[in-house]
């Protein structure tokens, strides 16, 4: 009996210790589930059952139970009935997690948008597709590549789109997702944010080589950090990018009211330019700099749509904000697969959209120049193949990358853009195979 009591005591202590160290994680788990449910339902038009069954079928997140209130346009989630978090949806701004500091003041201002009349086919409009067969395309090989991409359900590919010479030559979606369904780009949003800097640079409104205009940095070594350092993730600031624990990035995304401050407050661990350290906090810091640069909140909210998104007809794209009305430039852009392809095509055409120059060819050269100490895999908020990560495809390929395998690949030497979205990250070998099979279709 004494041994049994001792064993039960040990088990009880273990449970208490386990609960003590994991209880704070519940805040992040329920926060993720509530935010993703609200966005998926009210931004992407998905149904709650599919989101819970498919999207939330991932470690820890599947422990949460999320529900929605259509009357209030909110989603709430709990883990075993504990740590309830709520996210609400605002038309034009997307969904945002509430916290103790939440107030409605930041949501009285929404972006102004102008949509173009759809008189042209994709990509310069949304009035259908060009159905001309290109003579040097092996469409059977395209089908083989598409079939292979969706052959293994455990890889969780959701959409795949291949554009060659401005024509869609291959396109496929899983059940429940269509060409009209917005997909969360996660960190592909970083590339969208960087593009806004490219536009400002082209307009002469900013110099990316200049020191970052952060007042708090002017009395210490951080004053040497440039906007270029931030765009290249080589500021030298401390940051932990780990999505499976309580880290800088999870605290920022699921606890902070103002996400532009998380990296801004951190100390230096190396001189600017000395180390490469991927940081979502850096992207949101850049979003905050953009807001200050543009002056008014209204101008800031309008700028991405006026100068980029609606300008090239990506009308499905929506950028979500934090509780202070800052765009979450690290993570929260939604768009249909076709509109993500338009973003890639803008870069393929060196910033020119059907005769309208948004940014310069020099900007494309800038974002595709490898960042020191990144092993040739990172440029200016874009990922590169300069180091040969994908050995069987051209080294000039670059991409916008996001969590769970969101990708927009730009392949300049083949005049091609490939968009893959999913719920599971792929290995470098898998991407290499996918792109190789697609490229075989071009004769």
Short mmCIF file of C-alpha atoms in Angstrom, two decimals:
data_model
loop_
_atom_site.label_atom_id
_atom_site.label_comp_id
_atom_site.label_asym_id
_atom_site.label_seq_id
_atom_site.Cartn_x
_atom_site.Cartn_y
_atom_site.Cartn_z
CA UNK A 1 0.00 0.00 0.00
CA UNK A 2 2.88 2.33 0.87
CA UNK A 3 4.44 1.70 -2.55
CA UNK A 4 1.14 2.38 -4.29
CA UNK A 5 0.73 5.68 -2.42
CA UNK A 6 4.31 6.61 -3.28
CA UNK A 7 3.71 5.80 -6.96
CA UNK A 8 0.47 7.81 -6.99
CA UNK A 9 2.28 10.68 -5.31
CA UNK A 10 5.01 10.64 -7.94
CA UNK A 11 2.41 10.57 -10.72
CA UNK A 12 0.51 13.46 -9.12
CA UNK A 13 3.67 15.55 -8.82
CA UNK A 14 4.50 14.75 -12.45
CA UNK A 15 1.06 15.85 -13.60
CA UNK A 16 1.30 19.09 -11.59
CA UNK A 17 4.77 19.85 -12.95
CA UNK A 18 3.65 19.05 -16.50
CA UNK A 19 0.59 21.26 -16.15
CA UNK A 20 2.64 24.07 -14.63
CA UNK A 21 5.09 24.23 -17.50
CA UNK A 22 2.54 23.69 -20.27
CA UNK A 23 -0.37 25.82 -19.04
CA UNK A 24 1.03 29.03 -20.64
CA UNK A 25 1.13 27.21 -23.99
CA UNK A 26 -2.64 26.84 -23.86
CA UNK A 27 -2.88 30.58 -24.45
CA UNK A 28 -0.98 30.20 -27.70
CA UNK A 29 -2.81 27.03 -28.77
CA UNK A 30 -6.29 28.47 -28.26
CA UNK A 31 -5.09 31.77 -29.73
CA UNK A 32 -3.92 30.10 -32.92
CA UNK A 33 -7.14 28.10 -33.23
CA UNK A 34 -9.41 31.12 -32.65
CA UNK A 35 -7.51 33.40 -35.03
CA UNK A 36 -7.20 30.83 -37.80
CA UNK A 37 -10.85 29.82 -37.49
CA UNK A 38 -12.07 33.43 -37.70
CA UNK A 39 -9.89 34.20 -40.73
CA UNK A 40 -10.67 30.93 -42.50
CA UNK A 41 -14.42 31.38 -42.09
CA UNK A 42 -14.82 35.13 -42.65
CA UNK A 43 -11.91 35.88 -45.00
CA UNK A 44 -11.69 32.62 -46.96
CA UNK A 45 -15.36 31.58 -46.77
CA UNK A 46 -14.55 28.10 -45.44
CA UNK A 47 -16.85 26.08 -43.20
CA UNK A 48 -15.98 25.44 -39.56
CA UNK A 49 -16.02 21.66 -39.83
CA UNK A 50 -13.42 21.57 -42.59
CA UNK A 51 -11.16 24.02 -40.78
CA UNK A 52 -11.34 22.05 -37.53
CA UNK A 53 -10.86 18.67 -39.24
CA UNK A 54 -8.17 19.57 -41.78
CA UNK A 55 -6.47 22.87 -40.93
CA UNK A 56 -6.28 22.26 -37.18
CA UNK A 57 -5.10 18.67 -37.52
CA UNK A 58 -1.57 19.50 -36.35
CA UNK A 59 0.39 18.96 -33.14
CA UNK A 60 -1.11 20.76 -30.13
CA UNK A 61 -3.57 22.82 -32.22
CA UNK A 62 -5.84 19.78 -32.60
CA UNK A 63 -6.33 19.88 -28.82
CA UNK A 64 -8.30 23.11 -29.19
CA UNK A 65 -12.00 23.28 -29.92
CA UNK A 66 -13.04 26.36 -31.90
CA UNK A 67 -16.53 27.72 -32.50
CA UNK A 68 -17.86 30.74 -34.39
CA UNK A 69 -20.58 33.30 -33.83
CA UNK A 70 -21.94 34.55 -37.15
CA UNK A 71 -23.95 37.20 -35.37
CA UNK A 72 -20.83 38.76 -33.83
CA UNK A 73 -18.36 37.66 -36.55
CA UNK A 74 -16.11 36.09 -33.93
CA UNK A 75 -14.42 32.78 -33.30
CA UNK A 76 -13.48 31.43 -29.87
CA UNK A 77 -11.35 28.48 -28.85
CA UNK A 78 -10.51 26.56 -25.68
CA UNK A 79 -8.19 23.69 -24.80
CA UNK A 80 -9.97 21.17 -22.58
CA UNK A 81 -12.29 23.99 -21.57
CA UNK A 82 -9.40 26.20 -20.46
CA UNK A 83 -7.76 29.45 -21.62
CA UNK A 84 -10.46 30.76 -23.94
CA UNK A 85 -9.29 33.14 -26.67
CA UNK A 86 -11.48 35.11 -29.06
CA UNK A 87 -10.81 36.61 -32.47
CA UNK A 88 -13.12 39.01 -34.24
CA UNK A 89 -13.51 39.90 -37.91
CA UNK A 90 -13.71 43.40 -39.35
CA UNK A 91 -14.51 43.90 -43.03
CA UNK A 92 -11.43 45.22 -44.80
CA UNK A 93 -9.03 44.36 -41.97
CA UNK A 94 -9.53 40.64 -41.47
CA UNK A 95 -9.52 38.81 -38.15
CA UNK A 96 -7.54 39.72 -35.05
CA UNK A 97 -7.06 38.14 -31.63
CA UNK A 98 -8.36 40.11 -28.68
CA UNK A 99 -6.51 40.45 -25.38
CA UNK A 100 -6.77 42.44 -22.16
CA UNK A 101 -5.62 45.60 -23.95
CA UNK A 102 -8.16 45.25 -26.75
CA UNK A 103 -10.25 48.23 -27.75
CA UNK A 104 -12.16 49.11 -30.91
CA UNK A 105 -10.29 52.37 -31.58
CA UNK A 106 -7.92 50.96 -34.21
CA UNK A 107 -10.77 49.52 -36.26
CA UNK A 108 -12.61 52.71 -37.10
CA UNK A 109 -10.28 53.20 -40.07
CA UNK A 110 -10.33 50.73 -42.96
CA UNK A 111 -8.48 50.76 -46.30
CA UNK A 112 -10.05 52.30 -49.37
CA UNK A 113 -9.99 49.96 -52.36
CA UNK A 114 -10.64 50.35 -56.08
CA UNK A 115 -11.28 47.32 -58.26
CA UNK A 116 -10.72 47.24 -61.98
CA UNK A 117 -13.41 46.14 -64.42
CA UNK A 118 -12.67 42.60 -65.57
CA UNK A 119 -12.47 42.98 -69.33
CA UNK A 120 -9.25 41.02 -69.82
CA UNK A 121 -8.41 37.34 -69.21
CA UNK A 122 -5.89 36.19 -66.62
CA UNK A 123 -3.40 37.53 -65.62
CA UNK A 124 -4.26 41.16 -66.48
CA UNK A 125 -7.87 40.64 -65.56
CA UNK A 126 -10.15 38.00 -64.11
CA UNK A 127 -12.42 37.55 -67.13
CA UNK A 128 -11.63 33.88 -67.77
CA UNK A 129 -8.50 32.25 -69.16
CA UNK A 130 -6.76 32.31 -72.52
CA UNK A 131 -7.40 28.87 -74.03
CA UNK A 132 -4.70 28.92 -76.72
CA UNK A 133 -2.52 25.82 -76.64
CA UNK A 134 1.17 26.69 -76.64
CA UNK A 135 3.05 24.54 -79.19
CA UNK A 136 6.15 23.96 -77.06
CA UNK A 137 4.27 22.73 -73.98
CA UNK A 138 3.85 19.02 -73.32
CA UNK A 139 0.48 19.16 -71.56
CA UNK A 140 0.58 15.44 -70.79
CA UNK A 141 3.77 16.03 -68.80
CA UNK A 142 2.06 18.88 -66.94
CA UNK A 143 -0.71 16.44 -65.96
CA UNK A 144 1.89 13.94 -64.76
CA UNK A 145 3.42 16.62 -62.52
CA UNK A 146 0.01 17.60 -61.17
CA UNK A 147 -0.94 13.98 -60.52
CA UNK A 148 2.30 13.32 -58.67
CA UNK A 149 1.86 16.44 -56.53
CA UNK A 150 -1.53 15.23 -55.31
CA UNK A 151 -0.70 11.52 -55.23
CA UNK A 152 0.18 11.36 -51.54
CA UNK A 153 -2.59 12.79 -49.29
CA UNK A 154 -0.22 12.94 -46.32
CA UNK A 155 1.73 15.71 -48.10
CA UNK A 156 -1.43 17.85 -47.86
CA UNK A 157 -1.03 19.79 -51.08
CA UNK A 158 -4.12 21.97 -51.52
CA UNK A 159 -3.54 23.87 -54.75
CA UNK A 160 -1.01 23.86 -57.58
CA UNK A 161 -0.86 26.37 -60.41
CA UNK A 162 1.62 26.59 -63.30
CA UNK A 163 1.86 29.75 -65.42
CA UNK A 164 4.03 29.82 -68.54
CA UNK A 165 4.29 32.89 -70.78
CA UNK A 166 1.40 34.47 -68.87
CA UNK A 167 -0.90 31.48 -69.52
CA UNK A 168 -2.09 28.92 -67.01
CA UNK A 169 -0.93 25.58 -68.37
CA UNK A 170 -1.80 23.54 -65.29
CA UNK A 171 -4.10 24.04 -62.31
CA UNK A 172 -5.55 21.77 -59.65
CA UNK A 173 -7.38 22.08 -56.31
CA UNK A 174 -8.43 19.65 -53.60
CA UNK A 175 -12.11 19.27 -52.68
CA UNK A 176 -13.39 22.26 -50.73
CA UNK A 177 -10.83 24.64 -52.23
CA UNK A 178 -11.42 26.41 -55.57
CA UNK A 179 -9.84 29.11 -57.69
CA UNK A 180 -11.94 31.59 -55.68
CA UNK A 181 -10.74 30.48 -52.24
CA UNK A 182 -8.26 32.84 -50.53
CA UNK A 183 -5.27 31.00 -49.08
CA UNK A 184 -3.19 32.26 -46.15
CA UNK A 185 0.32 32.94 -47.41
CA UNK A 186 1.93 33.01 -43.96
CA UNK A 187 5.49 34.25 -44.53
CA UNK A 188 4.89 34.85 -48.23
CA UNK A 189 3.46 38.06 -46.75
CA UNK A 190 7.06 39.12 -46.04
CA UNK A 191 7.73 39.28 -49.78
CA UNK A 192 4.60 41.39 -50.28
CA UNK A 193 5.82 43.76 -47.56
CA UNK A 194 9.27 44.01 -49.14
CA UNK A 195 7.64 44.89 -52.46
CA UNK A 196 6.09 47.96 -50.85
CA UNK A 197 9.63 49.11 -50.04
CA UNK A 198 10.61 48.47 -53.65
CA UNK A 199 7.74 50.67 -54.80
CA UNK A 200 8.70 53.44 -52.37
CA UNK A 201 12.31 53.19 -53.52
CA UNK A 202 11.22 53.50 -57.16
CA UNK A 203 9.05 56.52 -56.28
CA UNK A 204 11.98 58.18 -54.52
CA UNK A 205 10.22 58.21 -51.15
CA UNK A 206 12.74 56.04 -49.31
CA UNK A 207 16.36 54.92 -49.42
CA UNK A 208 16.80 51.34 -48.23
CA UNK A 209 20.50 51.95 -47.57
CA UNK A 210 19.66 54.61 -44.97
CA UNK A 211 19.67 53.91 -41.20
CA UNK A 212 16.39 52.55 -39.85
CA UNK A 213 14.44 55.53 -38.45
CA UNK A 214 13.92 54.18 -34.93
CA UNK A 215 14.19 56.87 -32.26
CA UNK A 216 15.02 54.45 -29.42
CA UNK A 217 18.06 53.15 -31.30
CA UNK A 218 19.88 56.44 -31.68
CA UNK A 219 21.74 56.23 -28.36
CA UNK A 220 23.28 52.77 -28.77
CA UNK A 221 24.82 50.46 -31.36
CA UNK A 222 21.45 49.81 -33.00
CA UNK A 223 21.65 53.21 -34.70
CA UNK A 224 23.92 51.56 -37.29
CA UNK A 225 21.14 49.19 -38.44
CA UNK A 226 19.91 50.10 -41.92
CA UNK A 227 16.66 49.28 -43.67
CA UNK A 228 18.78 47.07 -45.92
CA UNK A 229 19.95 45.12 -42.85
CA UNK A 230 16.31 44.58 -41.87
CA UNK A 231 15.21 43.49 -45.34
CA UNK A 232 18.08 40.99 -45.38
CA UNK A 233 17.47 39.66 -41.84
CA UNK A 234 20.96 40.69 -40.76
CA UNK A 235 20.23 43.40 -38.20
CA UNK A 236 22.17 41.61 -35.46
CA UNK A 237 19.16 41.84 -33.12
CA UNK A 238 18.24 38.92 -30.90
CA UNK A 239 15.25 36.87 -32.04
CA UNK A 240 13.93 33.33 -31.59
CA UNK A 241 11.79 32.04 -34.47
CA UNK A 242 10.32 28.80 -33.07
CA UNK A 243 6.65 28.03 -33.69
CA UNK A 244 6.50 24.98 -31.42
CA UNK A 245 7.26 26.65 -28.08
CA UNK A 246 6.79 29.93 -26.25
CA UNK A 247 9.24 32.04 -28.24
CA UNK A 248 9.62 35.56 -29.59
CA UNK A 249 7.52 34.79 -32.64
CA UNK A 250 4.64 32.96 -30.92
CA UNK A 251 4.37 35.62 -28.20
CA UNK A 252 4.28 38.31 -30.88
CA UNK A 253 1.63 36.65 -33.06
CA UNK A 254 -0.68 35.43 -30.31
CA UNK A 255 -0.18 37.85 -27.40
CA UNK A 256 1.01 41.27 -28.59
CA UNK A 257 -1.33 44.16 -29.35
CA UNK A 258 1.33 46.01 -31.35
CA UNK A 259 3.45 43.53 -33.29
CA UNK A 260 5.81 46.20 -34.61
CA UNK A 261 7.43 46.51 -31.17
CA UNK A 262 8.60 42.93 -30.53
CA UNK A 263 11.86 43.17 -32.49
CA UNK A 264 12.22 46.90 -31.91
CA UNK A 265 12.82 46.31 -28.18
CA UNK A 266 15.42 43.57 -28.56
CA UNK A 267 19.11 44.00 -27.91
CA UNK A 268 21.95 43.40 -30.35
CA UNK A 269 23.85 40.13 -30.28
CA UNK A 270 26.11 41.00 -33.22
CA UNK A 271 27.03 44.02 -35.36
CA UNK A 272 24.69 44.69 -38.32
CA UNK A 273 25.56 42.52 -41.31
CA UNK A 274 27.61 39.98 -39.35
CA UNK A 275 24.99 37.24 -38.89
CA UNK A 276 21.85 36.14 -40.73
CA UNK A 277 18.93 35.43 -38.39
CA UNK A 278 15.44 34.89 -39.82
CA UNK A 279 12.95 36.99 -37.88
CA UNK A 280 9.24 37.61 -38.31
CA UNK A 281 9.63 40.40 -35.78
CA UNK A 282 11.89 42.19 -38.25
CA UNK A 283 9.16 42.13 -40.91
CA UNK A 284 6.63 43.62 -38.53
CA UNK A 285 9.18 46.22 -37.47
CA UNK A 286 9.44 47.14 -41.17
CA UNK A 287 5.65 47.38 -41.29
CA UNK A 288 5.81 49.89 -38.43
CA UNK A 289 8.52 51.90 -40.20
CA UNK A 290 6.31 51.97 -43.29
CA UNK A 291 3.42 53.35 -41.24
CA UNK A 292 5.58 56.15 -39.84
CA UNK A 293 7.05 56.87 -43.27
CA UNK A 294 3.61 57.30 -44.85
CA UNK A 295 2.32 59.66 -42.16
CA UNK A 296 -1.37 59.08 -41.54
CA UNK A 297 -2.96 55.77 -40.63
CA UNK A 298 -5.35 56.07 -43.57
CA UNK A 299 -2.49 56.58 -46.04
CA UNK A 300 -0.70 53.58 -44.57
CA UNK A 301 -3.77 51.35 -44.84
CA UNK A 302 -4.45 52.47 -48.41
CA UNK A 303 -0.88 52.25 -49.72
CA UNK A 304 -0.53 48.46 -50.28
CA UNK A 305 -3.83 48.29 -52.15
CA UNK A 306 -3.42 51.49 -54.16
CA UNK A 307 0.20 50.95 -55.19
CA UNK A 308 0.37 47.16 -55.46
CA UNK A 309 -2.55 44.85 -54.72
CA UNK A 310 -5.46 46.45 -56.56
CA UNK A 311 -3.10 48.07 -59.06
CA UNK A 312 -2.36 44.64 -60.56
CA UNK A 313 -5.80 43.18 -59.96
CA UNK A 314 -5.07 40.97 -56.93
CA UNK A 315 -8.52 41.89 -55.67
CA UNK A 316 -8.89 38.78 -53.52
CA UNK A 317 -5.84 39.71 -51.45
CA UNK A 318 -6.43 40.96 -47.92
CA UNK A 319 -3.79 42.05 -45.42
CA UNK A 320 -4.75 41.56 -41.78
CA UNK A 321 -3.77 43.93 -39.00
CA UNK A 322 -2.87 43.66 -35.33
CA UNK A 323 -4.87 45.30 -32.53
CA UNK A 324 -3.17 48.65 -33.17
CA UNK A 325 -4.04 48.66 -36.85
CA UNK A 326 -0.57 47.67 -38.13
CA UNK A 327 -0.37 45.25 -41.05
CA UNK A 328 1.06 41.95 -39.85
CA UNK A 329 3.69 41.99 -42.58
CA UNK A 330 5.29 38.81 -41.32
CA UNK A 331 2.38 36.46 -41.75
CA UNK A 332 -1.17 37.50 -42.57
CA UNK A 333 -1.85 38.03 -46.29
CA UNK A 334 -4.68 36.05 -47.91
CA UNK A 335 -5.22 35.63 -51.65
CA UNK A 336 -6.48 33.12 -54.18
CA UNK A 337 -3.91 30.90 -55.82
CA UNK A 338 -4.32 32.81 -59.09
CA UNK A 339 -3.70 36.13 -57.34
CA UNK A 340 -0.59 34.73 -55.66
CA UNK A 341 0.51 33.82 -59.18
CA UNK A 342 -0.04 37.44 -60.30
CA UNK A 343 2.37 38.51 -57.57
CA UNK A 344 4.97 36.14 -58.96
CA UNK A 345 4.34 37.37 -62.51
CA UNK A 346 4.92 40.96 -61.43
CA UNK A 347 8.45 39.94 -60.45
CA UNK A 348 8.89 37.78 -63.52
CA UNK A 349 8.20 40.94 -65.57
CA UNK A 350 10.66 43.01 -63.50
CA UNK A 351 8.02 45.18 -61.87
CA UNK A 352 6.10 45.98 -65.06
CA UNK A 353 2.41 45.14 -65.14
CA UNK A 354 0.95 45.40 -68.61
CA UNK A 355 2.84 48.64 -69.23
CA UNK A 356 2.59 50.02 -65.69
CA UNK A 357 5.98 50.12 -63.94
CA UNK A 358 5.58 49.56 -60.18
CA UNK A 359 9.24 49.07 -59.27
CA UNK A 360 12.53 48.87 -61.12
CA UNK A 361 14.54 45.99 -62.52
CA UNK A 362 17.23 47.06 -60.03
CA UNK A 363 14.83 46.15 -57.22
CA UNK A 364 14.53 42.61 -58.59
CA UNK A 365 18.33 42.45 -58.71
CA UNK A 366 18.42 43.67 -55.11
CA UNK A 367 16.00 41.13 -53.64
CA UNK A 368 17.67 38.27 -55.55
CA UNK A 369 21.21 39.12 -54.48
CA UNK A 370 22.27 36.57 -51.83
CA UNK A 371 22.58 37.91 -48.30
CA UNK A 372 25.93 37.36 -46.65
CA UNK A 373 26.05 34.30 -44.37
CA UNK A 374 22.71 32.93 -45.67
CA UNK A 375 24.47 30.22 -47.73
CA UNK A 376 22.94 31.66 -50.88
CA UNK A 377 19.39 30.87 -49.79
CA UNK A 378 18.09 34.33 -48.85
CA UNK A 379 18.00 37.72 -50.52
CA UNK A 380 15.80 40.66 -49.56
CA UNK A 381 12.73 39.05 -47.98
CA UNK A 382 12.76 36.42 -50.76
CA UNK A 383 14.28 32.93 -50.78
CA UNK A 384 16.86 31.95 -53.40
CA UNK A 385 18.25 28.90 -55.15
CA UNK A 386 21.62 30.59 -55.64
CA UNK A 387 23.23 28.04 -53.35
CA UNK A 388 21.76 25.11 -55.30
CA UNK A 389 19.25 23.88 -52.71
CA UNK A 390 17.27 22.53 -55.67
CA UNK A 391 20.02 20.94 -57.80
CA UNK A 392 17.93 20.12 -60.86
CA UNK A 393 16.40 23.53 -61.47
CA UNK A 394 18.04 26.84 -62.48
CA UNK A 395 20.00 28.69 -59.81
CA UNK A 396 18.22 31.94 -60.68
CA UNK A 397 14.93 30.62 -59.27
CA UNK A 398 13.65 32.60 -56.29
CA UNK A 399 10.49 32.40 -54.24
CA UNK A 400 8.13 33.73 -51.62
CA UNK A 401 7.92 31.07 -48.90
CA UNK A 402 5.41 30.49 -46.12
CA UNK A 403 4.69 28.12 -43.23
CA UNK A 404 3.22 24.72 -44.17
CA UNK A 405 4.66 24.83 -47.66
CA UNK A 406 3.14 27.95 -49.21
CA UNK A 407 5.30 28.86 -52.22
CA UNK A 408 5.39 31.23 -55.17
CA UNK A 409 8.33 30.17 -57.35
CA UNK A 410 9.60 32.62 -59.97
CA UNK A 411 11.64 30.95 -62.74
CA UNK A 412 12.95 33.74 -65.01
CA UNK A 413 14.92 31.56 -67.44
CA UNK A 414 11.76 29.56 -68.23
CA UNK A 415 9.29 32.49 -68.19
CA UNK A 416 7.35 30.59 -65.53
CA UNK A 417 5.65 31.00 -62.16
CA UNK A 418 4.59 28.03 -60.01
CA UNK A 419 2.32 28.38 -56.97
CA UNK A 420 1.95 25.56 -54.45
CA UNK A 421 -0.15 25.84 -51.29
CA UNK A 422 -0.72 23.23 -48.60
CA UNK A 423 -0.99 22.24 -44.97
CA UNK A 424 2.34 20.44 -44.74
CA UNK A 425 5.88 21.59 -45.46
CA UNK A 426 7.74 19.76 -48.22
CA UNK A 427 11.38 18.76 -48.23
CA UNK A 428 13.89 20.39 -50.57
CA UNK A 429 13.98 17.09 -52.47
CA UNK A 430 10.21 17.15 -52.94
CA UNK A 431 10.27 20.72 -54.28
CA UNK A 432 13.18 19.83 -56.54
CA UNK A 433 11.19 16.89 -57.95
CA UNK A 434 8.01 18.92 -58.37
CA UNK A 435 9.71 21.75 -60.24
CA UNK A 436 11.83 19.39 -62.32
CA UNK A 437 8.75 17.49 -63.49
CA UNK A 438 7.01 20.73 -64.41
CA UNK A 439 10.01 22.05 -66.32
CA UNK A 440 10.15 18.84 -68.37
CA UNK A 441 6.90 20.00 -69.98
CA UNK A 442 8.63 22.90 -71.73
CA UNK A 443 10.11 21.67 -74.99
#
